[in-house]
Coordinates of C-alpha atoms and ligand atoms in Angstrom, one line a residue:
X10 CA -4.5 -0.1 -30.5
X11 CA -5.6 -1.2 -26.9
X12 CA -6.2 1.5 -24.6
X13 CA -5.1 0.4 -21.1
X14 CA -7.8 2.4 -19.6
X15 CA -11.5 1.7 -18.2
X16 CA -14.3 2.2 -20.7
X17 CA -16.2 4.2 -18.1
X18 CA -13.5 6.7 -17.8
X19 CA -13.8 7.9 -21.6
X20 CA -16.8 9.8 -20.6
X21 CA -16.3 13.5 -19.4
X22 CA -16.8 15.5 -17.4
X23 CA -16.0 13.9 -14.1
X24 CA -17.0 15.5 -10.8
X25 CA -14.0 17.7 -9.8
X26 CA -14.1 20.1 -7.0
X27 CA -11.4 22.4 -5.2
X28 CA -8.8 21.1 -2.7
X29 CA -9.8 22.0 0.9
X30 CA -7.7 24.9 1.7
X31 CA -8.8 25.6 5.4
X32 CA -9.5 24.0 8.5
X33 CA -13.3 23.0 9.0
X34 CA -15.4 21.0 11.2
X35 CA -18.3 18.9 10.4
X36 CA -20.7 16.2 12.1
X37 CA -19.3 13.3 9.9
X38 CA -16.3 13.4 7.9
X39 CA -16.0 10.7 4.9
X40 CA -12.6 9.8 3.6
X41 CA -12.9 8.6 -0.1
X42 CA -15.2 9.3 -2.9
X43 CA -15.9 6.1 -4.5
X44 CA -19.2 4.1 -4.3
X45 CA -19.2 3.9 -0.5
X46 CA -18.1 7.4 0.4
X47 CA -20.4 9.1 -2.2
X48 CA -23.6 7.1 -1.4
X49 CA -23.1 7.5 2.2
X50 CA -22.5 11.4 1.8
X51 CA -25.7 11.5 0.0
X52 CA -27.8 9.7 2.4
X53 CA -26.3 11.7 5.5
X54 CA -26.6 15.0 3.8
X55 CA -30.2 14.2 3.0
X56 CA -31.0 13.5 6.7
X57 CA -29.5 16.8 7.5
X58 CA -26.2 15.9 8.8
X59 CA -23.2 18.2 8.1
X60 CA -20.9 16.1 6.2
X61 CA -17.6 16.7 4.6
X62 CA -16.1 14.4 2.2
X63 CA -12.6 14.3 1.1
X64 CA -11.1 12.6 -2.0
X65 CA -7.4 11.9 -2.8
X66 CA -7.8 11.9 -6.5
X67 CA -8.5 15.0 -8.9
X68 CA -12.1 13.6 -9.4
X69 CA -14.8 11.4 -8.1
X70 CA -14.8 7.9 -10.0
X71 CA -11.1 7.4 -10.2
X72 CA -11.1 4.8 -7.6
X73 CA -12.0 1.1 -8.0
X74 CA -15.7 1.8 -8.7
X75 CA -14.6 3.6 -12.2
X76 CA -12.9 0.3 -13.0
X77 CA -15.7 -2.1 -12.1
X78 CA -17.9 -4.2 -14.4
X79 CA -20.9 -2.0 -13.3
X80 CA -23.3 -5.0 -12.3
X81 CA -25.7 -3.8 -9.5
X82 CA -27.0 -7.3 -8.3
X83 CA -27.6 -9.3 -5.1
X84 CA -26.2 -12.5 -7.0
X85 CA -22.7 -12.4 -5.7
X86 CA -21.5 -15.5 -7.6
X87 CA -21.7 -18.5 -5.6
X88 CA -21.1 -16.9 -2.2
X89 CA -24.2 -17.6 -0.1
X90 CA -23.3 -21.3 0.5
X91 CA -20.0 -20.3 1.8
X92 CA -21.3 -18.4 4.6
X93 CA -23.5 -19.4 7.7
X94 CA -27.2 -19.6 6.5
X95 CA -28.5 -17.0 9.0
X96 CA -25.8 -14.4 7.9
X97 CA -26.3 -15.5 4.2
X98 CA -30.1 -14.5 4.5
X99 CA -29.4 -11.0 6.0
X100 CA -26.6 -10.4 3.6
X101 CA -28.9 -11.3 0.5
X102 CA -31.8 -9.3 1.8
X103 CA -29.7 -6.4 2.7
X104 CA -28.3 -6.0 -0.7
X105 CA -31.8 -6.5 -2.4
X106 CA -33.2 -3.9 -0.1
X107 CA -30.7 -1.4 -0.7
X108 CA -30.5 -2.0 -4.5
X109 CA -34.4 -1.7 -4.8
X110 CA -34.5 1.6 -2.8
X111 CA -31.4 2.8 -4.8
X112 CA -32.6 2.2 -8.1
X113 CA -36.1 4.0 -7.4
X114 CA -34.0 7.3 -6.9
X115 CA -32.2 7.0 -10.1
X116 CA -33.3 8.6 -13.6
X117 CA -34.2 5.4 -15.8
X118 CA -31.4 6.1 -18.4
X119 CA -28.9 5.6 -15.6
X120 CA -29.4 1.7 -15.5
X121 CA -30.7 -1.1 -17.3
X122 CA -32.7 -4.1 -16.1
X123 CA -31.4 -7.4 -16.7
X124 CA -31.3 -11.1 -15.6
X125 CA -28.3 -12.1 -13.8
X126 CA -26.6 -15.4 -14.2
X127 CA -24.0 -17.6 -12.5
X128 CA -23.0 -20.4 -14.9
X129 CA -20.6 -23.2 -15.0
X130 CA -18.6 -25.0 -17.6
X131 CA -16.9 -27.6 -15.6
X132 CA -17.9 -30.2 -13.2
X133 CA -16.2 -28.5 -10.2
X134 CA -18.2 -25.3 -11.1
X135 CA -21.3 -27.4 -11.4
X136 CA -20.9 -28.6 -7.8
X137 CA -20.6 -25.0 -6.5
X138 CA -23.7 -23.9 -8.4
X139 CA -25.7 -27.1 -6.8
X140 CA -24.8 -25.9 -3.6
X141 CA -25.7 -22.3 -4.1
X142 CA -29.2 -23.4 -5.5
X143 CA -29.8 -25.6 -2.5
X144 CA -29.1 -22.3 -0.4
X145 CA -31.4 -20.3 -2.7
X146 CA -34.0 -22.8 -2.1
X147 CA -33.6 -22.7 1.9
X148 CA -33.6 -19.0 1.6
X149 CA -36.8 -18.8 -0.6
X150 CA -34.8 -16.8 -3.3
X151 CA -36.7 -16.8 -6.7
X152 CA -34.3 -18.3 -9.3
X153 CA -34.6 -20.4 -12.4
X154 CA -32.1 -22.9 -14.0
X155 CA -31.2 -23.4 -17.7
X156 CA -28.6 -24.7 -20.1
X157 CA -29.7 -22.2 -22.8
X158 CA -28.0 -18.9 -22.6
X159 CA -27.0 -16.0 -25.0
X160 CA -23.4 -17.0 -24.6
X161 CA -21.4 -18.4 -27.6
X162 CA -20.1 -21.5 -25.7
X163 CA -22.0 -24.3 -24.1
X164 CA -22.6 -24.2 -20.3
X165 CA -23.2 -27.1 -17.9
X166 CA -25.6 -25.1 -15.9
X167 CA -26.7 -21.6 -15.4
X168 CA -28.9 -20.1 -12.7
X169 CA -30.8 -16.9 -13.3
X170 CA -32.1 -14.2 -11.0
X171 CA -34.4 -11.7 -12.8
X172 CA -34.8 -8.0 -11.7
X173 CA -31.2 -7.1 -11.5
X174 CA -29.2 -4.2 -12.8
X175 CA -26.3 -2.9 -14.7
X176 CA -24.9 0.6 -15.1
X177 CA -22.1 2.9 -16.1
X178 CA -20.5 3.2 -12.6
X179 CA -19.1 6.7 -13.4
X180 CA -22.3 7.9 -14.6
X181 CA -23.9 6.6 -11.4
X182 CA -21.2 8.2 -9.2
X183 CA -21.4 11.6 -11.1
X184 CA -25.2 11.8 -10.7
X185 CA -25.0 10.6 -7.0
X186 CA -22.3 13.2 -6.3
X187 CA -24.5 16.1 -7.9
X188 CA -27.4 14.9 -5.5
X189 CA -25.2 14.6 -2.4
X190 CA -23.9 18.3 -3.0
X191 CA -27.4 19.5 -3.7
X192 CA -28.4 18.1 -0.3
X193 CA -25.7 19.8 1.3
X194 CA -22.6 17.6 1.4
X195 CA -19.2 19.4 1.0
X196 CA -17.1 17.4 -1.4
X197 CA -13.4 18.3 -1.9
X198 CA -11.2 16.5 -4.6
X199 CA -7.4 16.6 -4.6
X200 CA -7.5 16.3 -0.8
X201 CA -5.6 13.4 0.6
X202 CA -5.9 12.5 4.2
X203 CA -2.5 11.5 5.5
X204 CA -3.2 11.6 9.2
X205 CA -6.1 10.4 11.4
X206 CA -6.3 11.8 15.1
X207 CA -9.1 10.9 17.6
X208 CA -11.3 14.0 16.6
X209 CA -9.8 15.2 13.3
X210 CA -8.0 14.2 10.1
X211 CA -5.0 16.1 8.4
X212 CA -4.6 16.3 4.6
X213 CA -1.4 16.3 2.9
X214 CA -1.4 20.2 2.5
X215 CA -1.8 20.3 6.5
X216 CA -5.5 21.3 6.6
X217 CA -7.6 19.5 9.3
X218 CA -11.3 18.3 9.2
X219 CA -12.5 18.2 12.8
X220 CA -15.2 15.4 13.2
X221 CA -17.7 14.0 15.7
X222 CA -17.7 10.9 13.4
X223 CA -15.2 9.5 10.9
X224 CA -16.3 7.2 8.1
X225 CA -13.2 5.6 6.3
X226 CA -14.3 4.6 2.9
X227 CA -10.9 4.5 1.1
X228 CA -11.5 1.0 -0.4
X229 CA -8.6 -0.6 1.5
X230 CA -8.1 1.0 5.1
X231 CA -5.5 3.7 4.8
X232 CA -2.0 3.5 6.5
X233 CA -3.4 5.7 9.3
X234 CA -5.8 2.9 10.1
X235 CA -3.0 0.3 11.0
X236 CA -4.6 -0.6 14.3
X237 CA -7.3 -2.3 12.0
X238 CA -5.1 -5.4 11.7
X239 CA -4.9 -5.1 7.8
X240 CA -3.5 -8.7 7.8
X241 CA -7.1 -9.8 7.8
X242 CA -7.8 -8.4 4.3
X243 CA -6.7 -10.0 1.2
X244 CA -6.6 -8.2 -2.1
X245 CA -7.2 -9.6 -5.5
X246 CA -6.5 -8.0 -8.8
X247 CA -8.5 -9.2 -12.0
X248 CA -8.5 -7.8 -15.5
X249 CA -11.3 -6.6 -18.0
X250 CA -11.8 -5.8 -21.5
X251 CA -14.3 -3.8 -23.5
X252 CA -14.7 -4.6 -27.3
X253 CA -17.3 -3.0 -29.8
X254 CA -20.0 -5.6 -30.7
X255 CA -23.2 -5.5 -32.7
X256 CA -26.0 -6.5 -30.3
X257 CA -26.6 -6.1 -26.5
X258 CA -27.3 -9.0 -24.3
X259 CA -30.5 -9.6 -22.2
X260 CA -28.6 -11.0 -19.2
X261 CA -25.1 -10.4 -17.4
X262 CA -23.1 -13.7 -16.7
X263 CA -20.6 -14.9 -14.0
X264 CA -18.9 -18.1 -14.2
X265 CA -18.3 -19.9 -10.8
X266 CA -15.4 -22.2 -12.4
X267 CA -12.3 -22.1 -10.7
X268 CA -11.0 -19.3 -12.9
X269 CA -14.2 -17.1 -13.1
X270 CA -15.3 -15.0 -16.1
X271 CA -17.4 -12.0 -15.9
X272 CA -19.6 -11.1 -19.0
X273 CA -22.0 -8.3 -19.8
X274 CA -22.8 -5.7 -22.5
X275 CA -23.0 -2.0 -22.3
X276 CA -24.4 0.6 -24.5
X277 CA -21.7 3.5 -24.2
X278 CA -21.6 6.6 -26.2
X279 CA -24.4 5.1 -28.0
X280 CA -22.2 2.2 -29.3
X281 CA -22.7 -1.6 -27.9
X282 CA -19.7 -3.2 -26.1
X283 CA -19.0 -6.6 -24.8
X284 CA -17.3 -6.6 -21.3
X285 CA -15.2 -9.7 -20.7
X286 CA -12.9 -10.3 -17.8
X287 CA -11.5 -12.4 -15.1
X288 CA -8.4 -14.3 -14.5
X289 CA -7.7 -13.0 -10.9
X290 CA -4.4 -13.3 -8.7
X291 CA -3.3 -12.0 -5.5
X292 CA -2.3 -8.3 -5.8
X293 CA 1.2 -7.5 -6.4
X294 CA 2.6 -10.9 -6.6
X295 CA 2.8 -11.0 -10.4
X296 CA 5.5 -8.9 -12.1
X297 CA 4.6 -9.7 -15.7
X298 CA 0.7 -9.5 -16.1
X299 CA 0.7 -9.3 -19.8
X300 CA -0.1 -13.1 -20.1
X301 CA -3.3 -12.3 -18.1
X302 CA -4.4 -9.7 -20.7
X303 CA -3.2 -12.0 -23.7
X304 CA -5.3 -14.9 -22.4
X305 CA -8.5 -12.9 -22.4
X306 CA -7.6 -11.7 -25.8
X307 CA -7.3 -15.2 -26.8
X308 CA -10.7 -16.2 -25.4
X309 CA -12.3 -13.2 -27.1
X310 CA -11.0 -14.4 -30.4
X311 CA -12.1 -18.0 -29.8
X312 CA -15.6 -17.3 -28.5
X313 CA -16.5 -14.1 -29.9
X314 CA -14.6 -13.6 -33.0
X315 CA -13.1 -10.3 -31.6
X316 CA -9.4 -9.8 -32.6
X317 CA -8.5 -7.3 -30.1
X318 CA -10.3 -5.4 -27.3
X319 CA -10.6 -1.7 -27.7
X320 CA -10.2 -1.3 -24.0
X321 CA -8.4 -3.3 -21.2
X322 CA -7.6 -2.5 -17.6
X323 CA -7.2 -4.3 -14.3
X324 CA -8.4 -3.4 -10.7
X325 CA -8.4 -4.9 -7.3
X326 CA -10.9 -5.5 -4.7
X327 CA -10.6 -6.4 -1.0
X328 CA -11.9 -9.8 0.6
X329 CA -12.2 -10.6 4.3
X330 CA -11.7 -13.9 6.1
X331 CA -15.4 -14.1 6.8
X332 CA -16.4 -13.4 2.9
X333 CA -18.6 -10.7 4.3
X334 CA -17.7 -6.8 4.2
X335 CA -16.6 -5.1 7.3
X336 CA -19.0 -2.2 8.0
X337 CA -18.4 -1.3 11.6
X338 CA -16.9 0.6 14.2
X339 CA -13.1 0.3 14.6
X340 CA -12.4 3.1 17.3
X341 CA -14.0 5.7 19.3
X342 CA -15.9 7.8 16.6
X343 CA -14.4 5.9 13.9
X344 CA -16.2 3.5 11.4
X345 CA -15.0 1.7 8.2
X346 CA -16.5 0.2 5.1
X347 CA -14.4 -2.3 3.2
X348 CA -14.0 -5.9 2.2
X349 CA -16.6 -6.1 -0.7
X350 CA -15.0 -9.0 -2.5
X351 CA -15.9 -7.5 -5.9
X352 CA -19.5 -6.7 -5.0
X353 CA -19.1 -3.3 -3.9
X354 CA -21.5 -1.5 -5.9
X355 CA -24.3 -3.1 -3.9
X356 CA -22.6 -3.6 -0.8
X357 CA -21.7 0.1 -0.7
X358 CA -25.3 0.7 -0.8
X359 CA -25.9 -1.4 2.2
X360 CA -22.9 0.5 3.8
X361 CA -24.5 4.0 3.2
X362 CA -27.5 2.6 5.1
X363 CA -25.7 1.0 8.0
X364 CA -23.4 4.2 8.2
X365 CA -26.5 6.5 8.3
X366 CA -27.5 4.4 11.3
X367 CA -24.3 4.6 13.0
X368 CA -24.2 8.4 12.5
X369 CA -27.7 8.8 14.0
X370 CA -27.0 6.1 16.6
X371 CA -29.9 3.9 15.7
X372 CA -29.8 0.3 15.6
X373 CA -29.9 -1.4 12.5
X374 CA -31.2 -5.1 12.1
X375 CA -28.4 -6.1 9.7
X376 CA -25.4 -4.5 11.5
X377 CA -24.3 -7.5 13.3
X378 CA -23.8 -9.6 10.0
X379 CA -21.4 -6.7 8.8
X380 CA -19.4 -6.8 12.0
X381 CA -16.6 -9.0 11.4
X382 CA -13.3 -7.6 12.5
X383 CA -13.6 -9.3 15.9
X384 CA -14.1 -12.6 14.4
X385 CA -10.9 -14.2 14.5
X386 CA -12.0 -17.5 13.3
X387 CA -10.2 -17.4 10.0
X388 CA -7.1 -15.6 11.6
X389 CA -4.8 -18.5 10.6
X390 CA -5.8 -18.4 6.8
X391 CA -5.1 -14.7 6.8
X392 CA -1.7 -15.1 8.3
X393 CA -1.0 -17.7 5.7
X394 CA -2.0 -15.6 2.8
X395 CA 0.0 -12.5 4.1
X396 CA 3.1 -14.8 4.3
X397 CA 2.4 -15.8 0.7
X398 CA 4.9 -14.8 -2.0
X399 CA 4.6 -16.0 -5.4
X400 CA 7.1 -17.3 -7.7
X401 CA 6.4 -14.6 -10.3
X402 CA 6.9 -11.8 -7.5
X403 CA 10.3 -13.3 -6.8
X404 CA 11.3 -13.2 -10.4
X405 CA 9.9 -9.5 -10.6
X406 CA 11.9 -8.7 -7.5
X407 CA 15.2 -10.1 -8.8
X408 CA 14.7 -8.2 -12.0
X409 CA 14.6 -5.0 -10.1
X410 CA 16.5 -5.6 -7.0
X411 CA 16.4 -2.1 -5.8
X412 CA 12.7 -2.0 -6.0
X413 CA 11.5 0.7 -3.5
X414 CA 10.0 0.1 0.0
X415 CA 6.4 0.5 0.3
X416 CA 5.5 3.6 2.4
X417 CA 2.7 1.5 4.2
X418 CA 4.4 -1.3 6.3
X419 CA 7.8 -1.3 4.4
X420 CA 7.5 -4.3 2.0
X421 CA 9.4 -4.2 -0.9
X422 CA 7.3 -3.3 -4.0
X423 CA 7.7 -5.0 -7.3
X424 CA 7.8 -3.4 -10.7
X425 CA 4.7 -4.3 -12.9
X426 CA 6.0 -3.8 -16.5
X427 CA 2.7 -4.2 -18.3
X428 CA 1.1 -1.4 -16.4
X429 CA 4.2 0.7 -15.2
X430 CA 3.5 0.6 -11.6
X431 CA 5.1 -0.5 -8.4
X432 CA 3.0 -2.9 -6.8
X433 CA 3.2 -4.0 -3.0
X434 CA 2.6 -7.5 -2.6
X435 CA 1.7 -7.2 1.2
X436 CA -1.3 -5.0 1.3
X437 CA -1.9 -4.1 -2.3
X438 CA -0.6 -0.5 -2.5
X439 CA 0.2 0.7 -6.0
X440 CA 2.4 3.4 -7.2
X441 CA 3.0 5.1 -10.5
X442 CA 6.5 5.0 -12.2
X443 CA 7.6 8.4 -10.5
X444 CA 6.4 6.8 -6.9
X445 CA 3.0 8.7 -6.6
X446 CA 0.2 6.7 -4.7
X447 CA -2.3 5.2 -7.2
X448 CA -4.2 3.3 -4.4
X449 CA -3.7 2.7 -0.6
X450 CA -3.3 1.7 1.9
X451 CA 0.0 3.8 1.7
X452 CA -0.7 7.6 1.7
X453 CA 3.0 8.6 1.3
X454 CA 4.7 8.6 -2.2
X455 CA 7.7 6.1 -2.7
X456 CA 11.1 7.3 -1.9
X457 CA 12.7 6.5 -5.4
X458 CA 16.6 6.8 -5.9
X459 CA 18.5 6.9 -9.1
X460 CA 19.7 3.2 -8.8
X461 CA 16.3 1.8 -9.8
Ligands
LIG523 C1 -12.4 -5.9 -11.7 C2 -13.4 -5.6 -10.9 C3 -14.8 -5.6 -11.3 C4 -15.6 -5.2 -10.4 N1 -17.1 -5.3 -10.8 C5 -18.0 -5.2 -9.9 C6 -19.3 -5.3 -10.3 O1 -19.8 -5.4 -11.4 N2 -20.5 -4.9 -9.4 C7 -20.0 -4.8 -8.2 O2 -21.0 -4.8 -7.2 N3 -18.9 -4.6 -7.6 C8 -17.9 -4.7 -8.7 N4 -16.3 -4.6 -8.1 C9 -16.1 -4.2 -6.8 C10 -16.4 -2.8 -6.8 O3 -15.8 -2.1 -7.8 C11 -15.8 -2.2 -5.5 O4 -16.0 -3.1 -4.4 C12 -16.3 -0.8 -5.0 O5 -16.2 0.2 -6.1 C13 -15.4 -0.3 -4.1 O6 -15.9 1.0 -3.7 P1 -15.2 2.0 -2.8 O7 -16.0 3.3 -2.6 O8 -14.9 1.2 -1.5 O9 -13.8 2.1 -3.3 P2 -13.2 3.0 -4.4 O10 -14.2 3.3 -5.4 O11 -12.0 2.7 -4.8 O12 -13.2 4.6 -3.6 C14 -12.5 4.7 -2.6 C15 -11.7 6.3 -2.8 O13 -11.0 6.6 -1.7 C16 -9.8 7.3 -2.0 N5 -8.9 7.4 -1.1 C17 -7.8 6.4 -0.7 N6 -7.1 6.7 0.1 C18 -7.5 8.1 0.5 C19 -6.9 9.1 1.2 N7 -6.0 8.8 2.0 N8 -7.6 10.3 1.3 C20 -8.8 10.8 0.4 N9 -9.1 9.7 -0.3 C21 -8.7 8.6 -0.4 C22 -9.6 6.6 -3.5 O14 -8.9 7.6 -4.3 C23 -10.9 6.2 -3.8 O15 -11.5 7.3 -4.9 C24 -15.4 -4.9 -9.1 C25 -14.2 -5.0 -8.5 C26 -13.3 -5.3 -9.5 C27 -11.6 -5.2 -9.0

């Protein structure tokens, strides 16, 4: 039987703490206990800043971080050639520096050093690789090319960068949370923020956290942040599988073909697993996602002689029109970190460095590269994408005409029958069958009536 659950969440215990039950005040309040929020809390607490972090879910690691592939690398697909060269340089270097200093702080059993590869199996993919290589050369990024890989199928080309890393993201979060708490951070789980005011947030139980500064690390900006022009953000969902195998690979792989695949191995509970995934689509626009799982299973059979994965799951991440994260001030005292485009494990480390500088009001040399909300050059693209409604969404909607209205901005949700969720096609909010928020921007549950 396939477990519809992340491999990383089989391991216990997760970090749980009490719900915040009283009004408190702090220097910096962080909403969201994923990679961004926790790394930032750790850095701030170490710097002597009084930090309070509130997490909506019952434990740390249940957001997207716990559903990721666990690659910590500055090789982010074929991205660098798609952004201006000066920004590409700062983006790459910021990730490299943040990763190196993070890895130095970790016990060695929490990560593995590997070579990261991007590869192609098609002519179109090969052209992207050539453009990325040209960018590496201009930026003096050390790399090598090869056609010989550990993959059980031929590649037209592969580009490797050594001294990259992979991890169990939930184990990393658990360790980092313990370090943050030891350094003095106050972390509350089961504490959903539902309202943001100029100097305080309100939780769903009515308690308030008063702050000097607020860092919104909720992955997608929550509903309270509507001023943020959420329309600029796109959300893409993709699928992952984990299957027991005999051997571990020395590298981790990502294809840059039009339909990308991600591949790595992991030792989990002392057993080797192959992680294999990809097949992304715009979140909330596909009502029947089962074919996405089926096609990955078919490829596992064909290439790896694996009849069924042991685990399969899906997750979504946020993309900005500039392809670069938004880590910046969005209102007086309020800052945001989002838009990681499936590279949030390392970009969260960058975010934690930038947010520390914002907390202490020190300039950071990379800050401007991550200030993109004011850049409206891709505005038209964003508007087009928000207007997009796929055929499969229409079919899903017709199958459940009384689908509930998303509590974020009032879009009709669609029923995702493979995962038993209500998915919003507009900004990616997801709700359980009984209407509870699985992920934002929505903060309020769905209003379900008996006709559904
Ligand atoms: C399939 C897939 C694979 C990926 N693989 C990789 C990879 O290998 N390497 C990599 O670098 N990146 C990867 N990513 C991207 C990476 O996982 C994310 O960018 C990163 O985990 C985001 O971290 P975060 O802290 O912003 O979000 P999250 O981990 O989602 O944390 C946000 C937290 O905020 C909480 N929250 C939300 N709303 C509220 C509220 N109102 N009140 C309180 N709390 C709230 C949520 O419950 C959640 O715990 C992958 C993404 C996907 C989709």
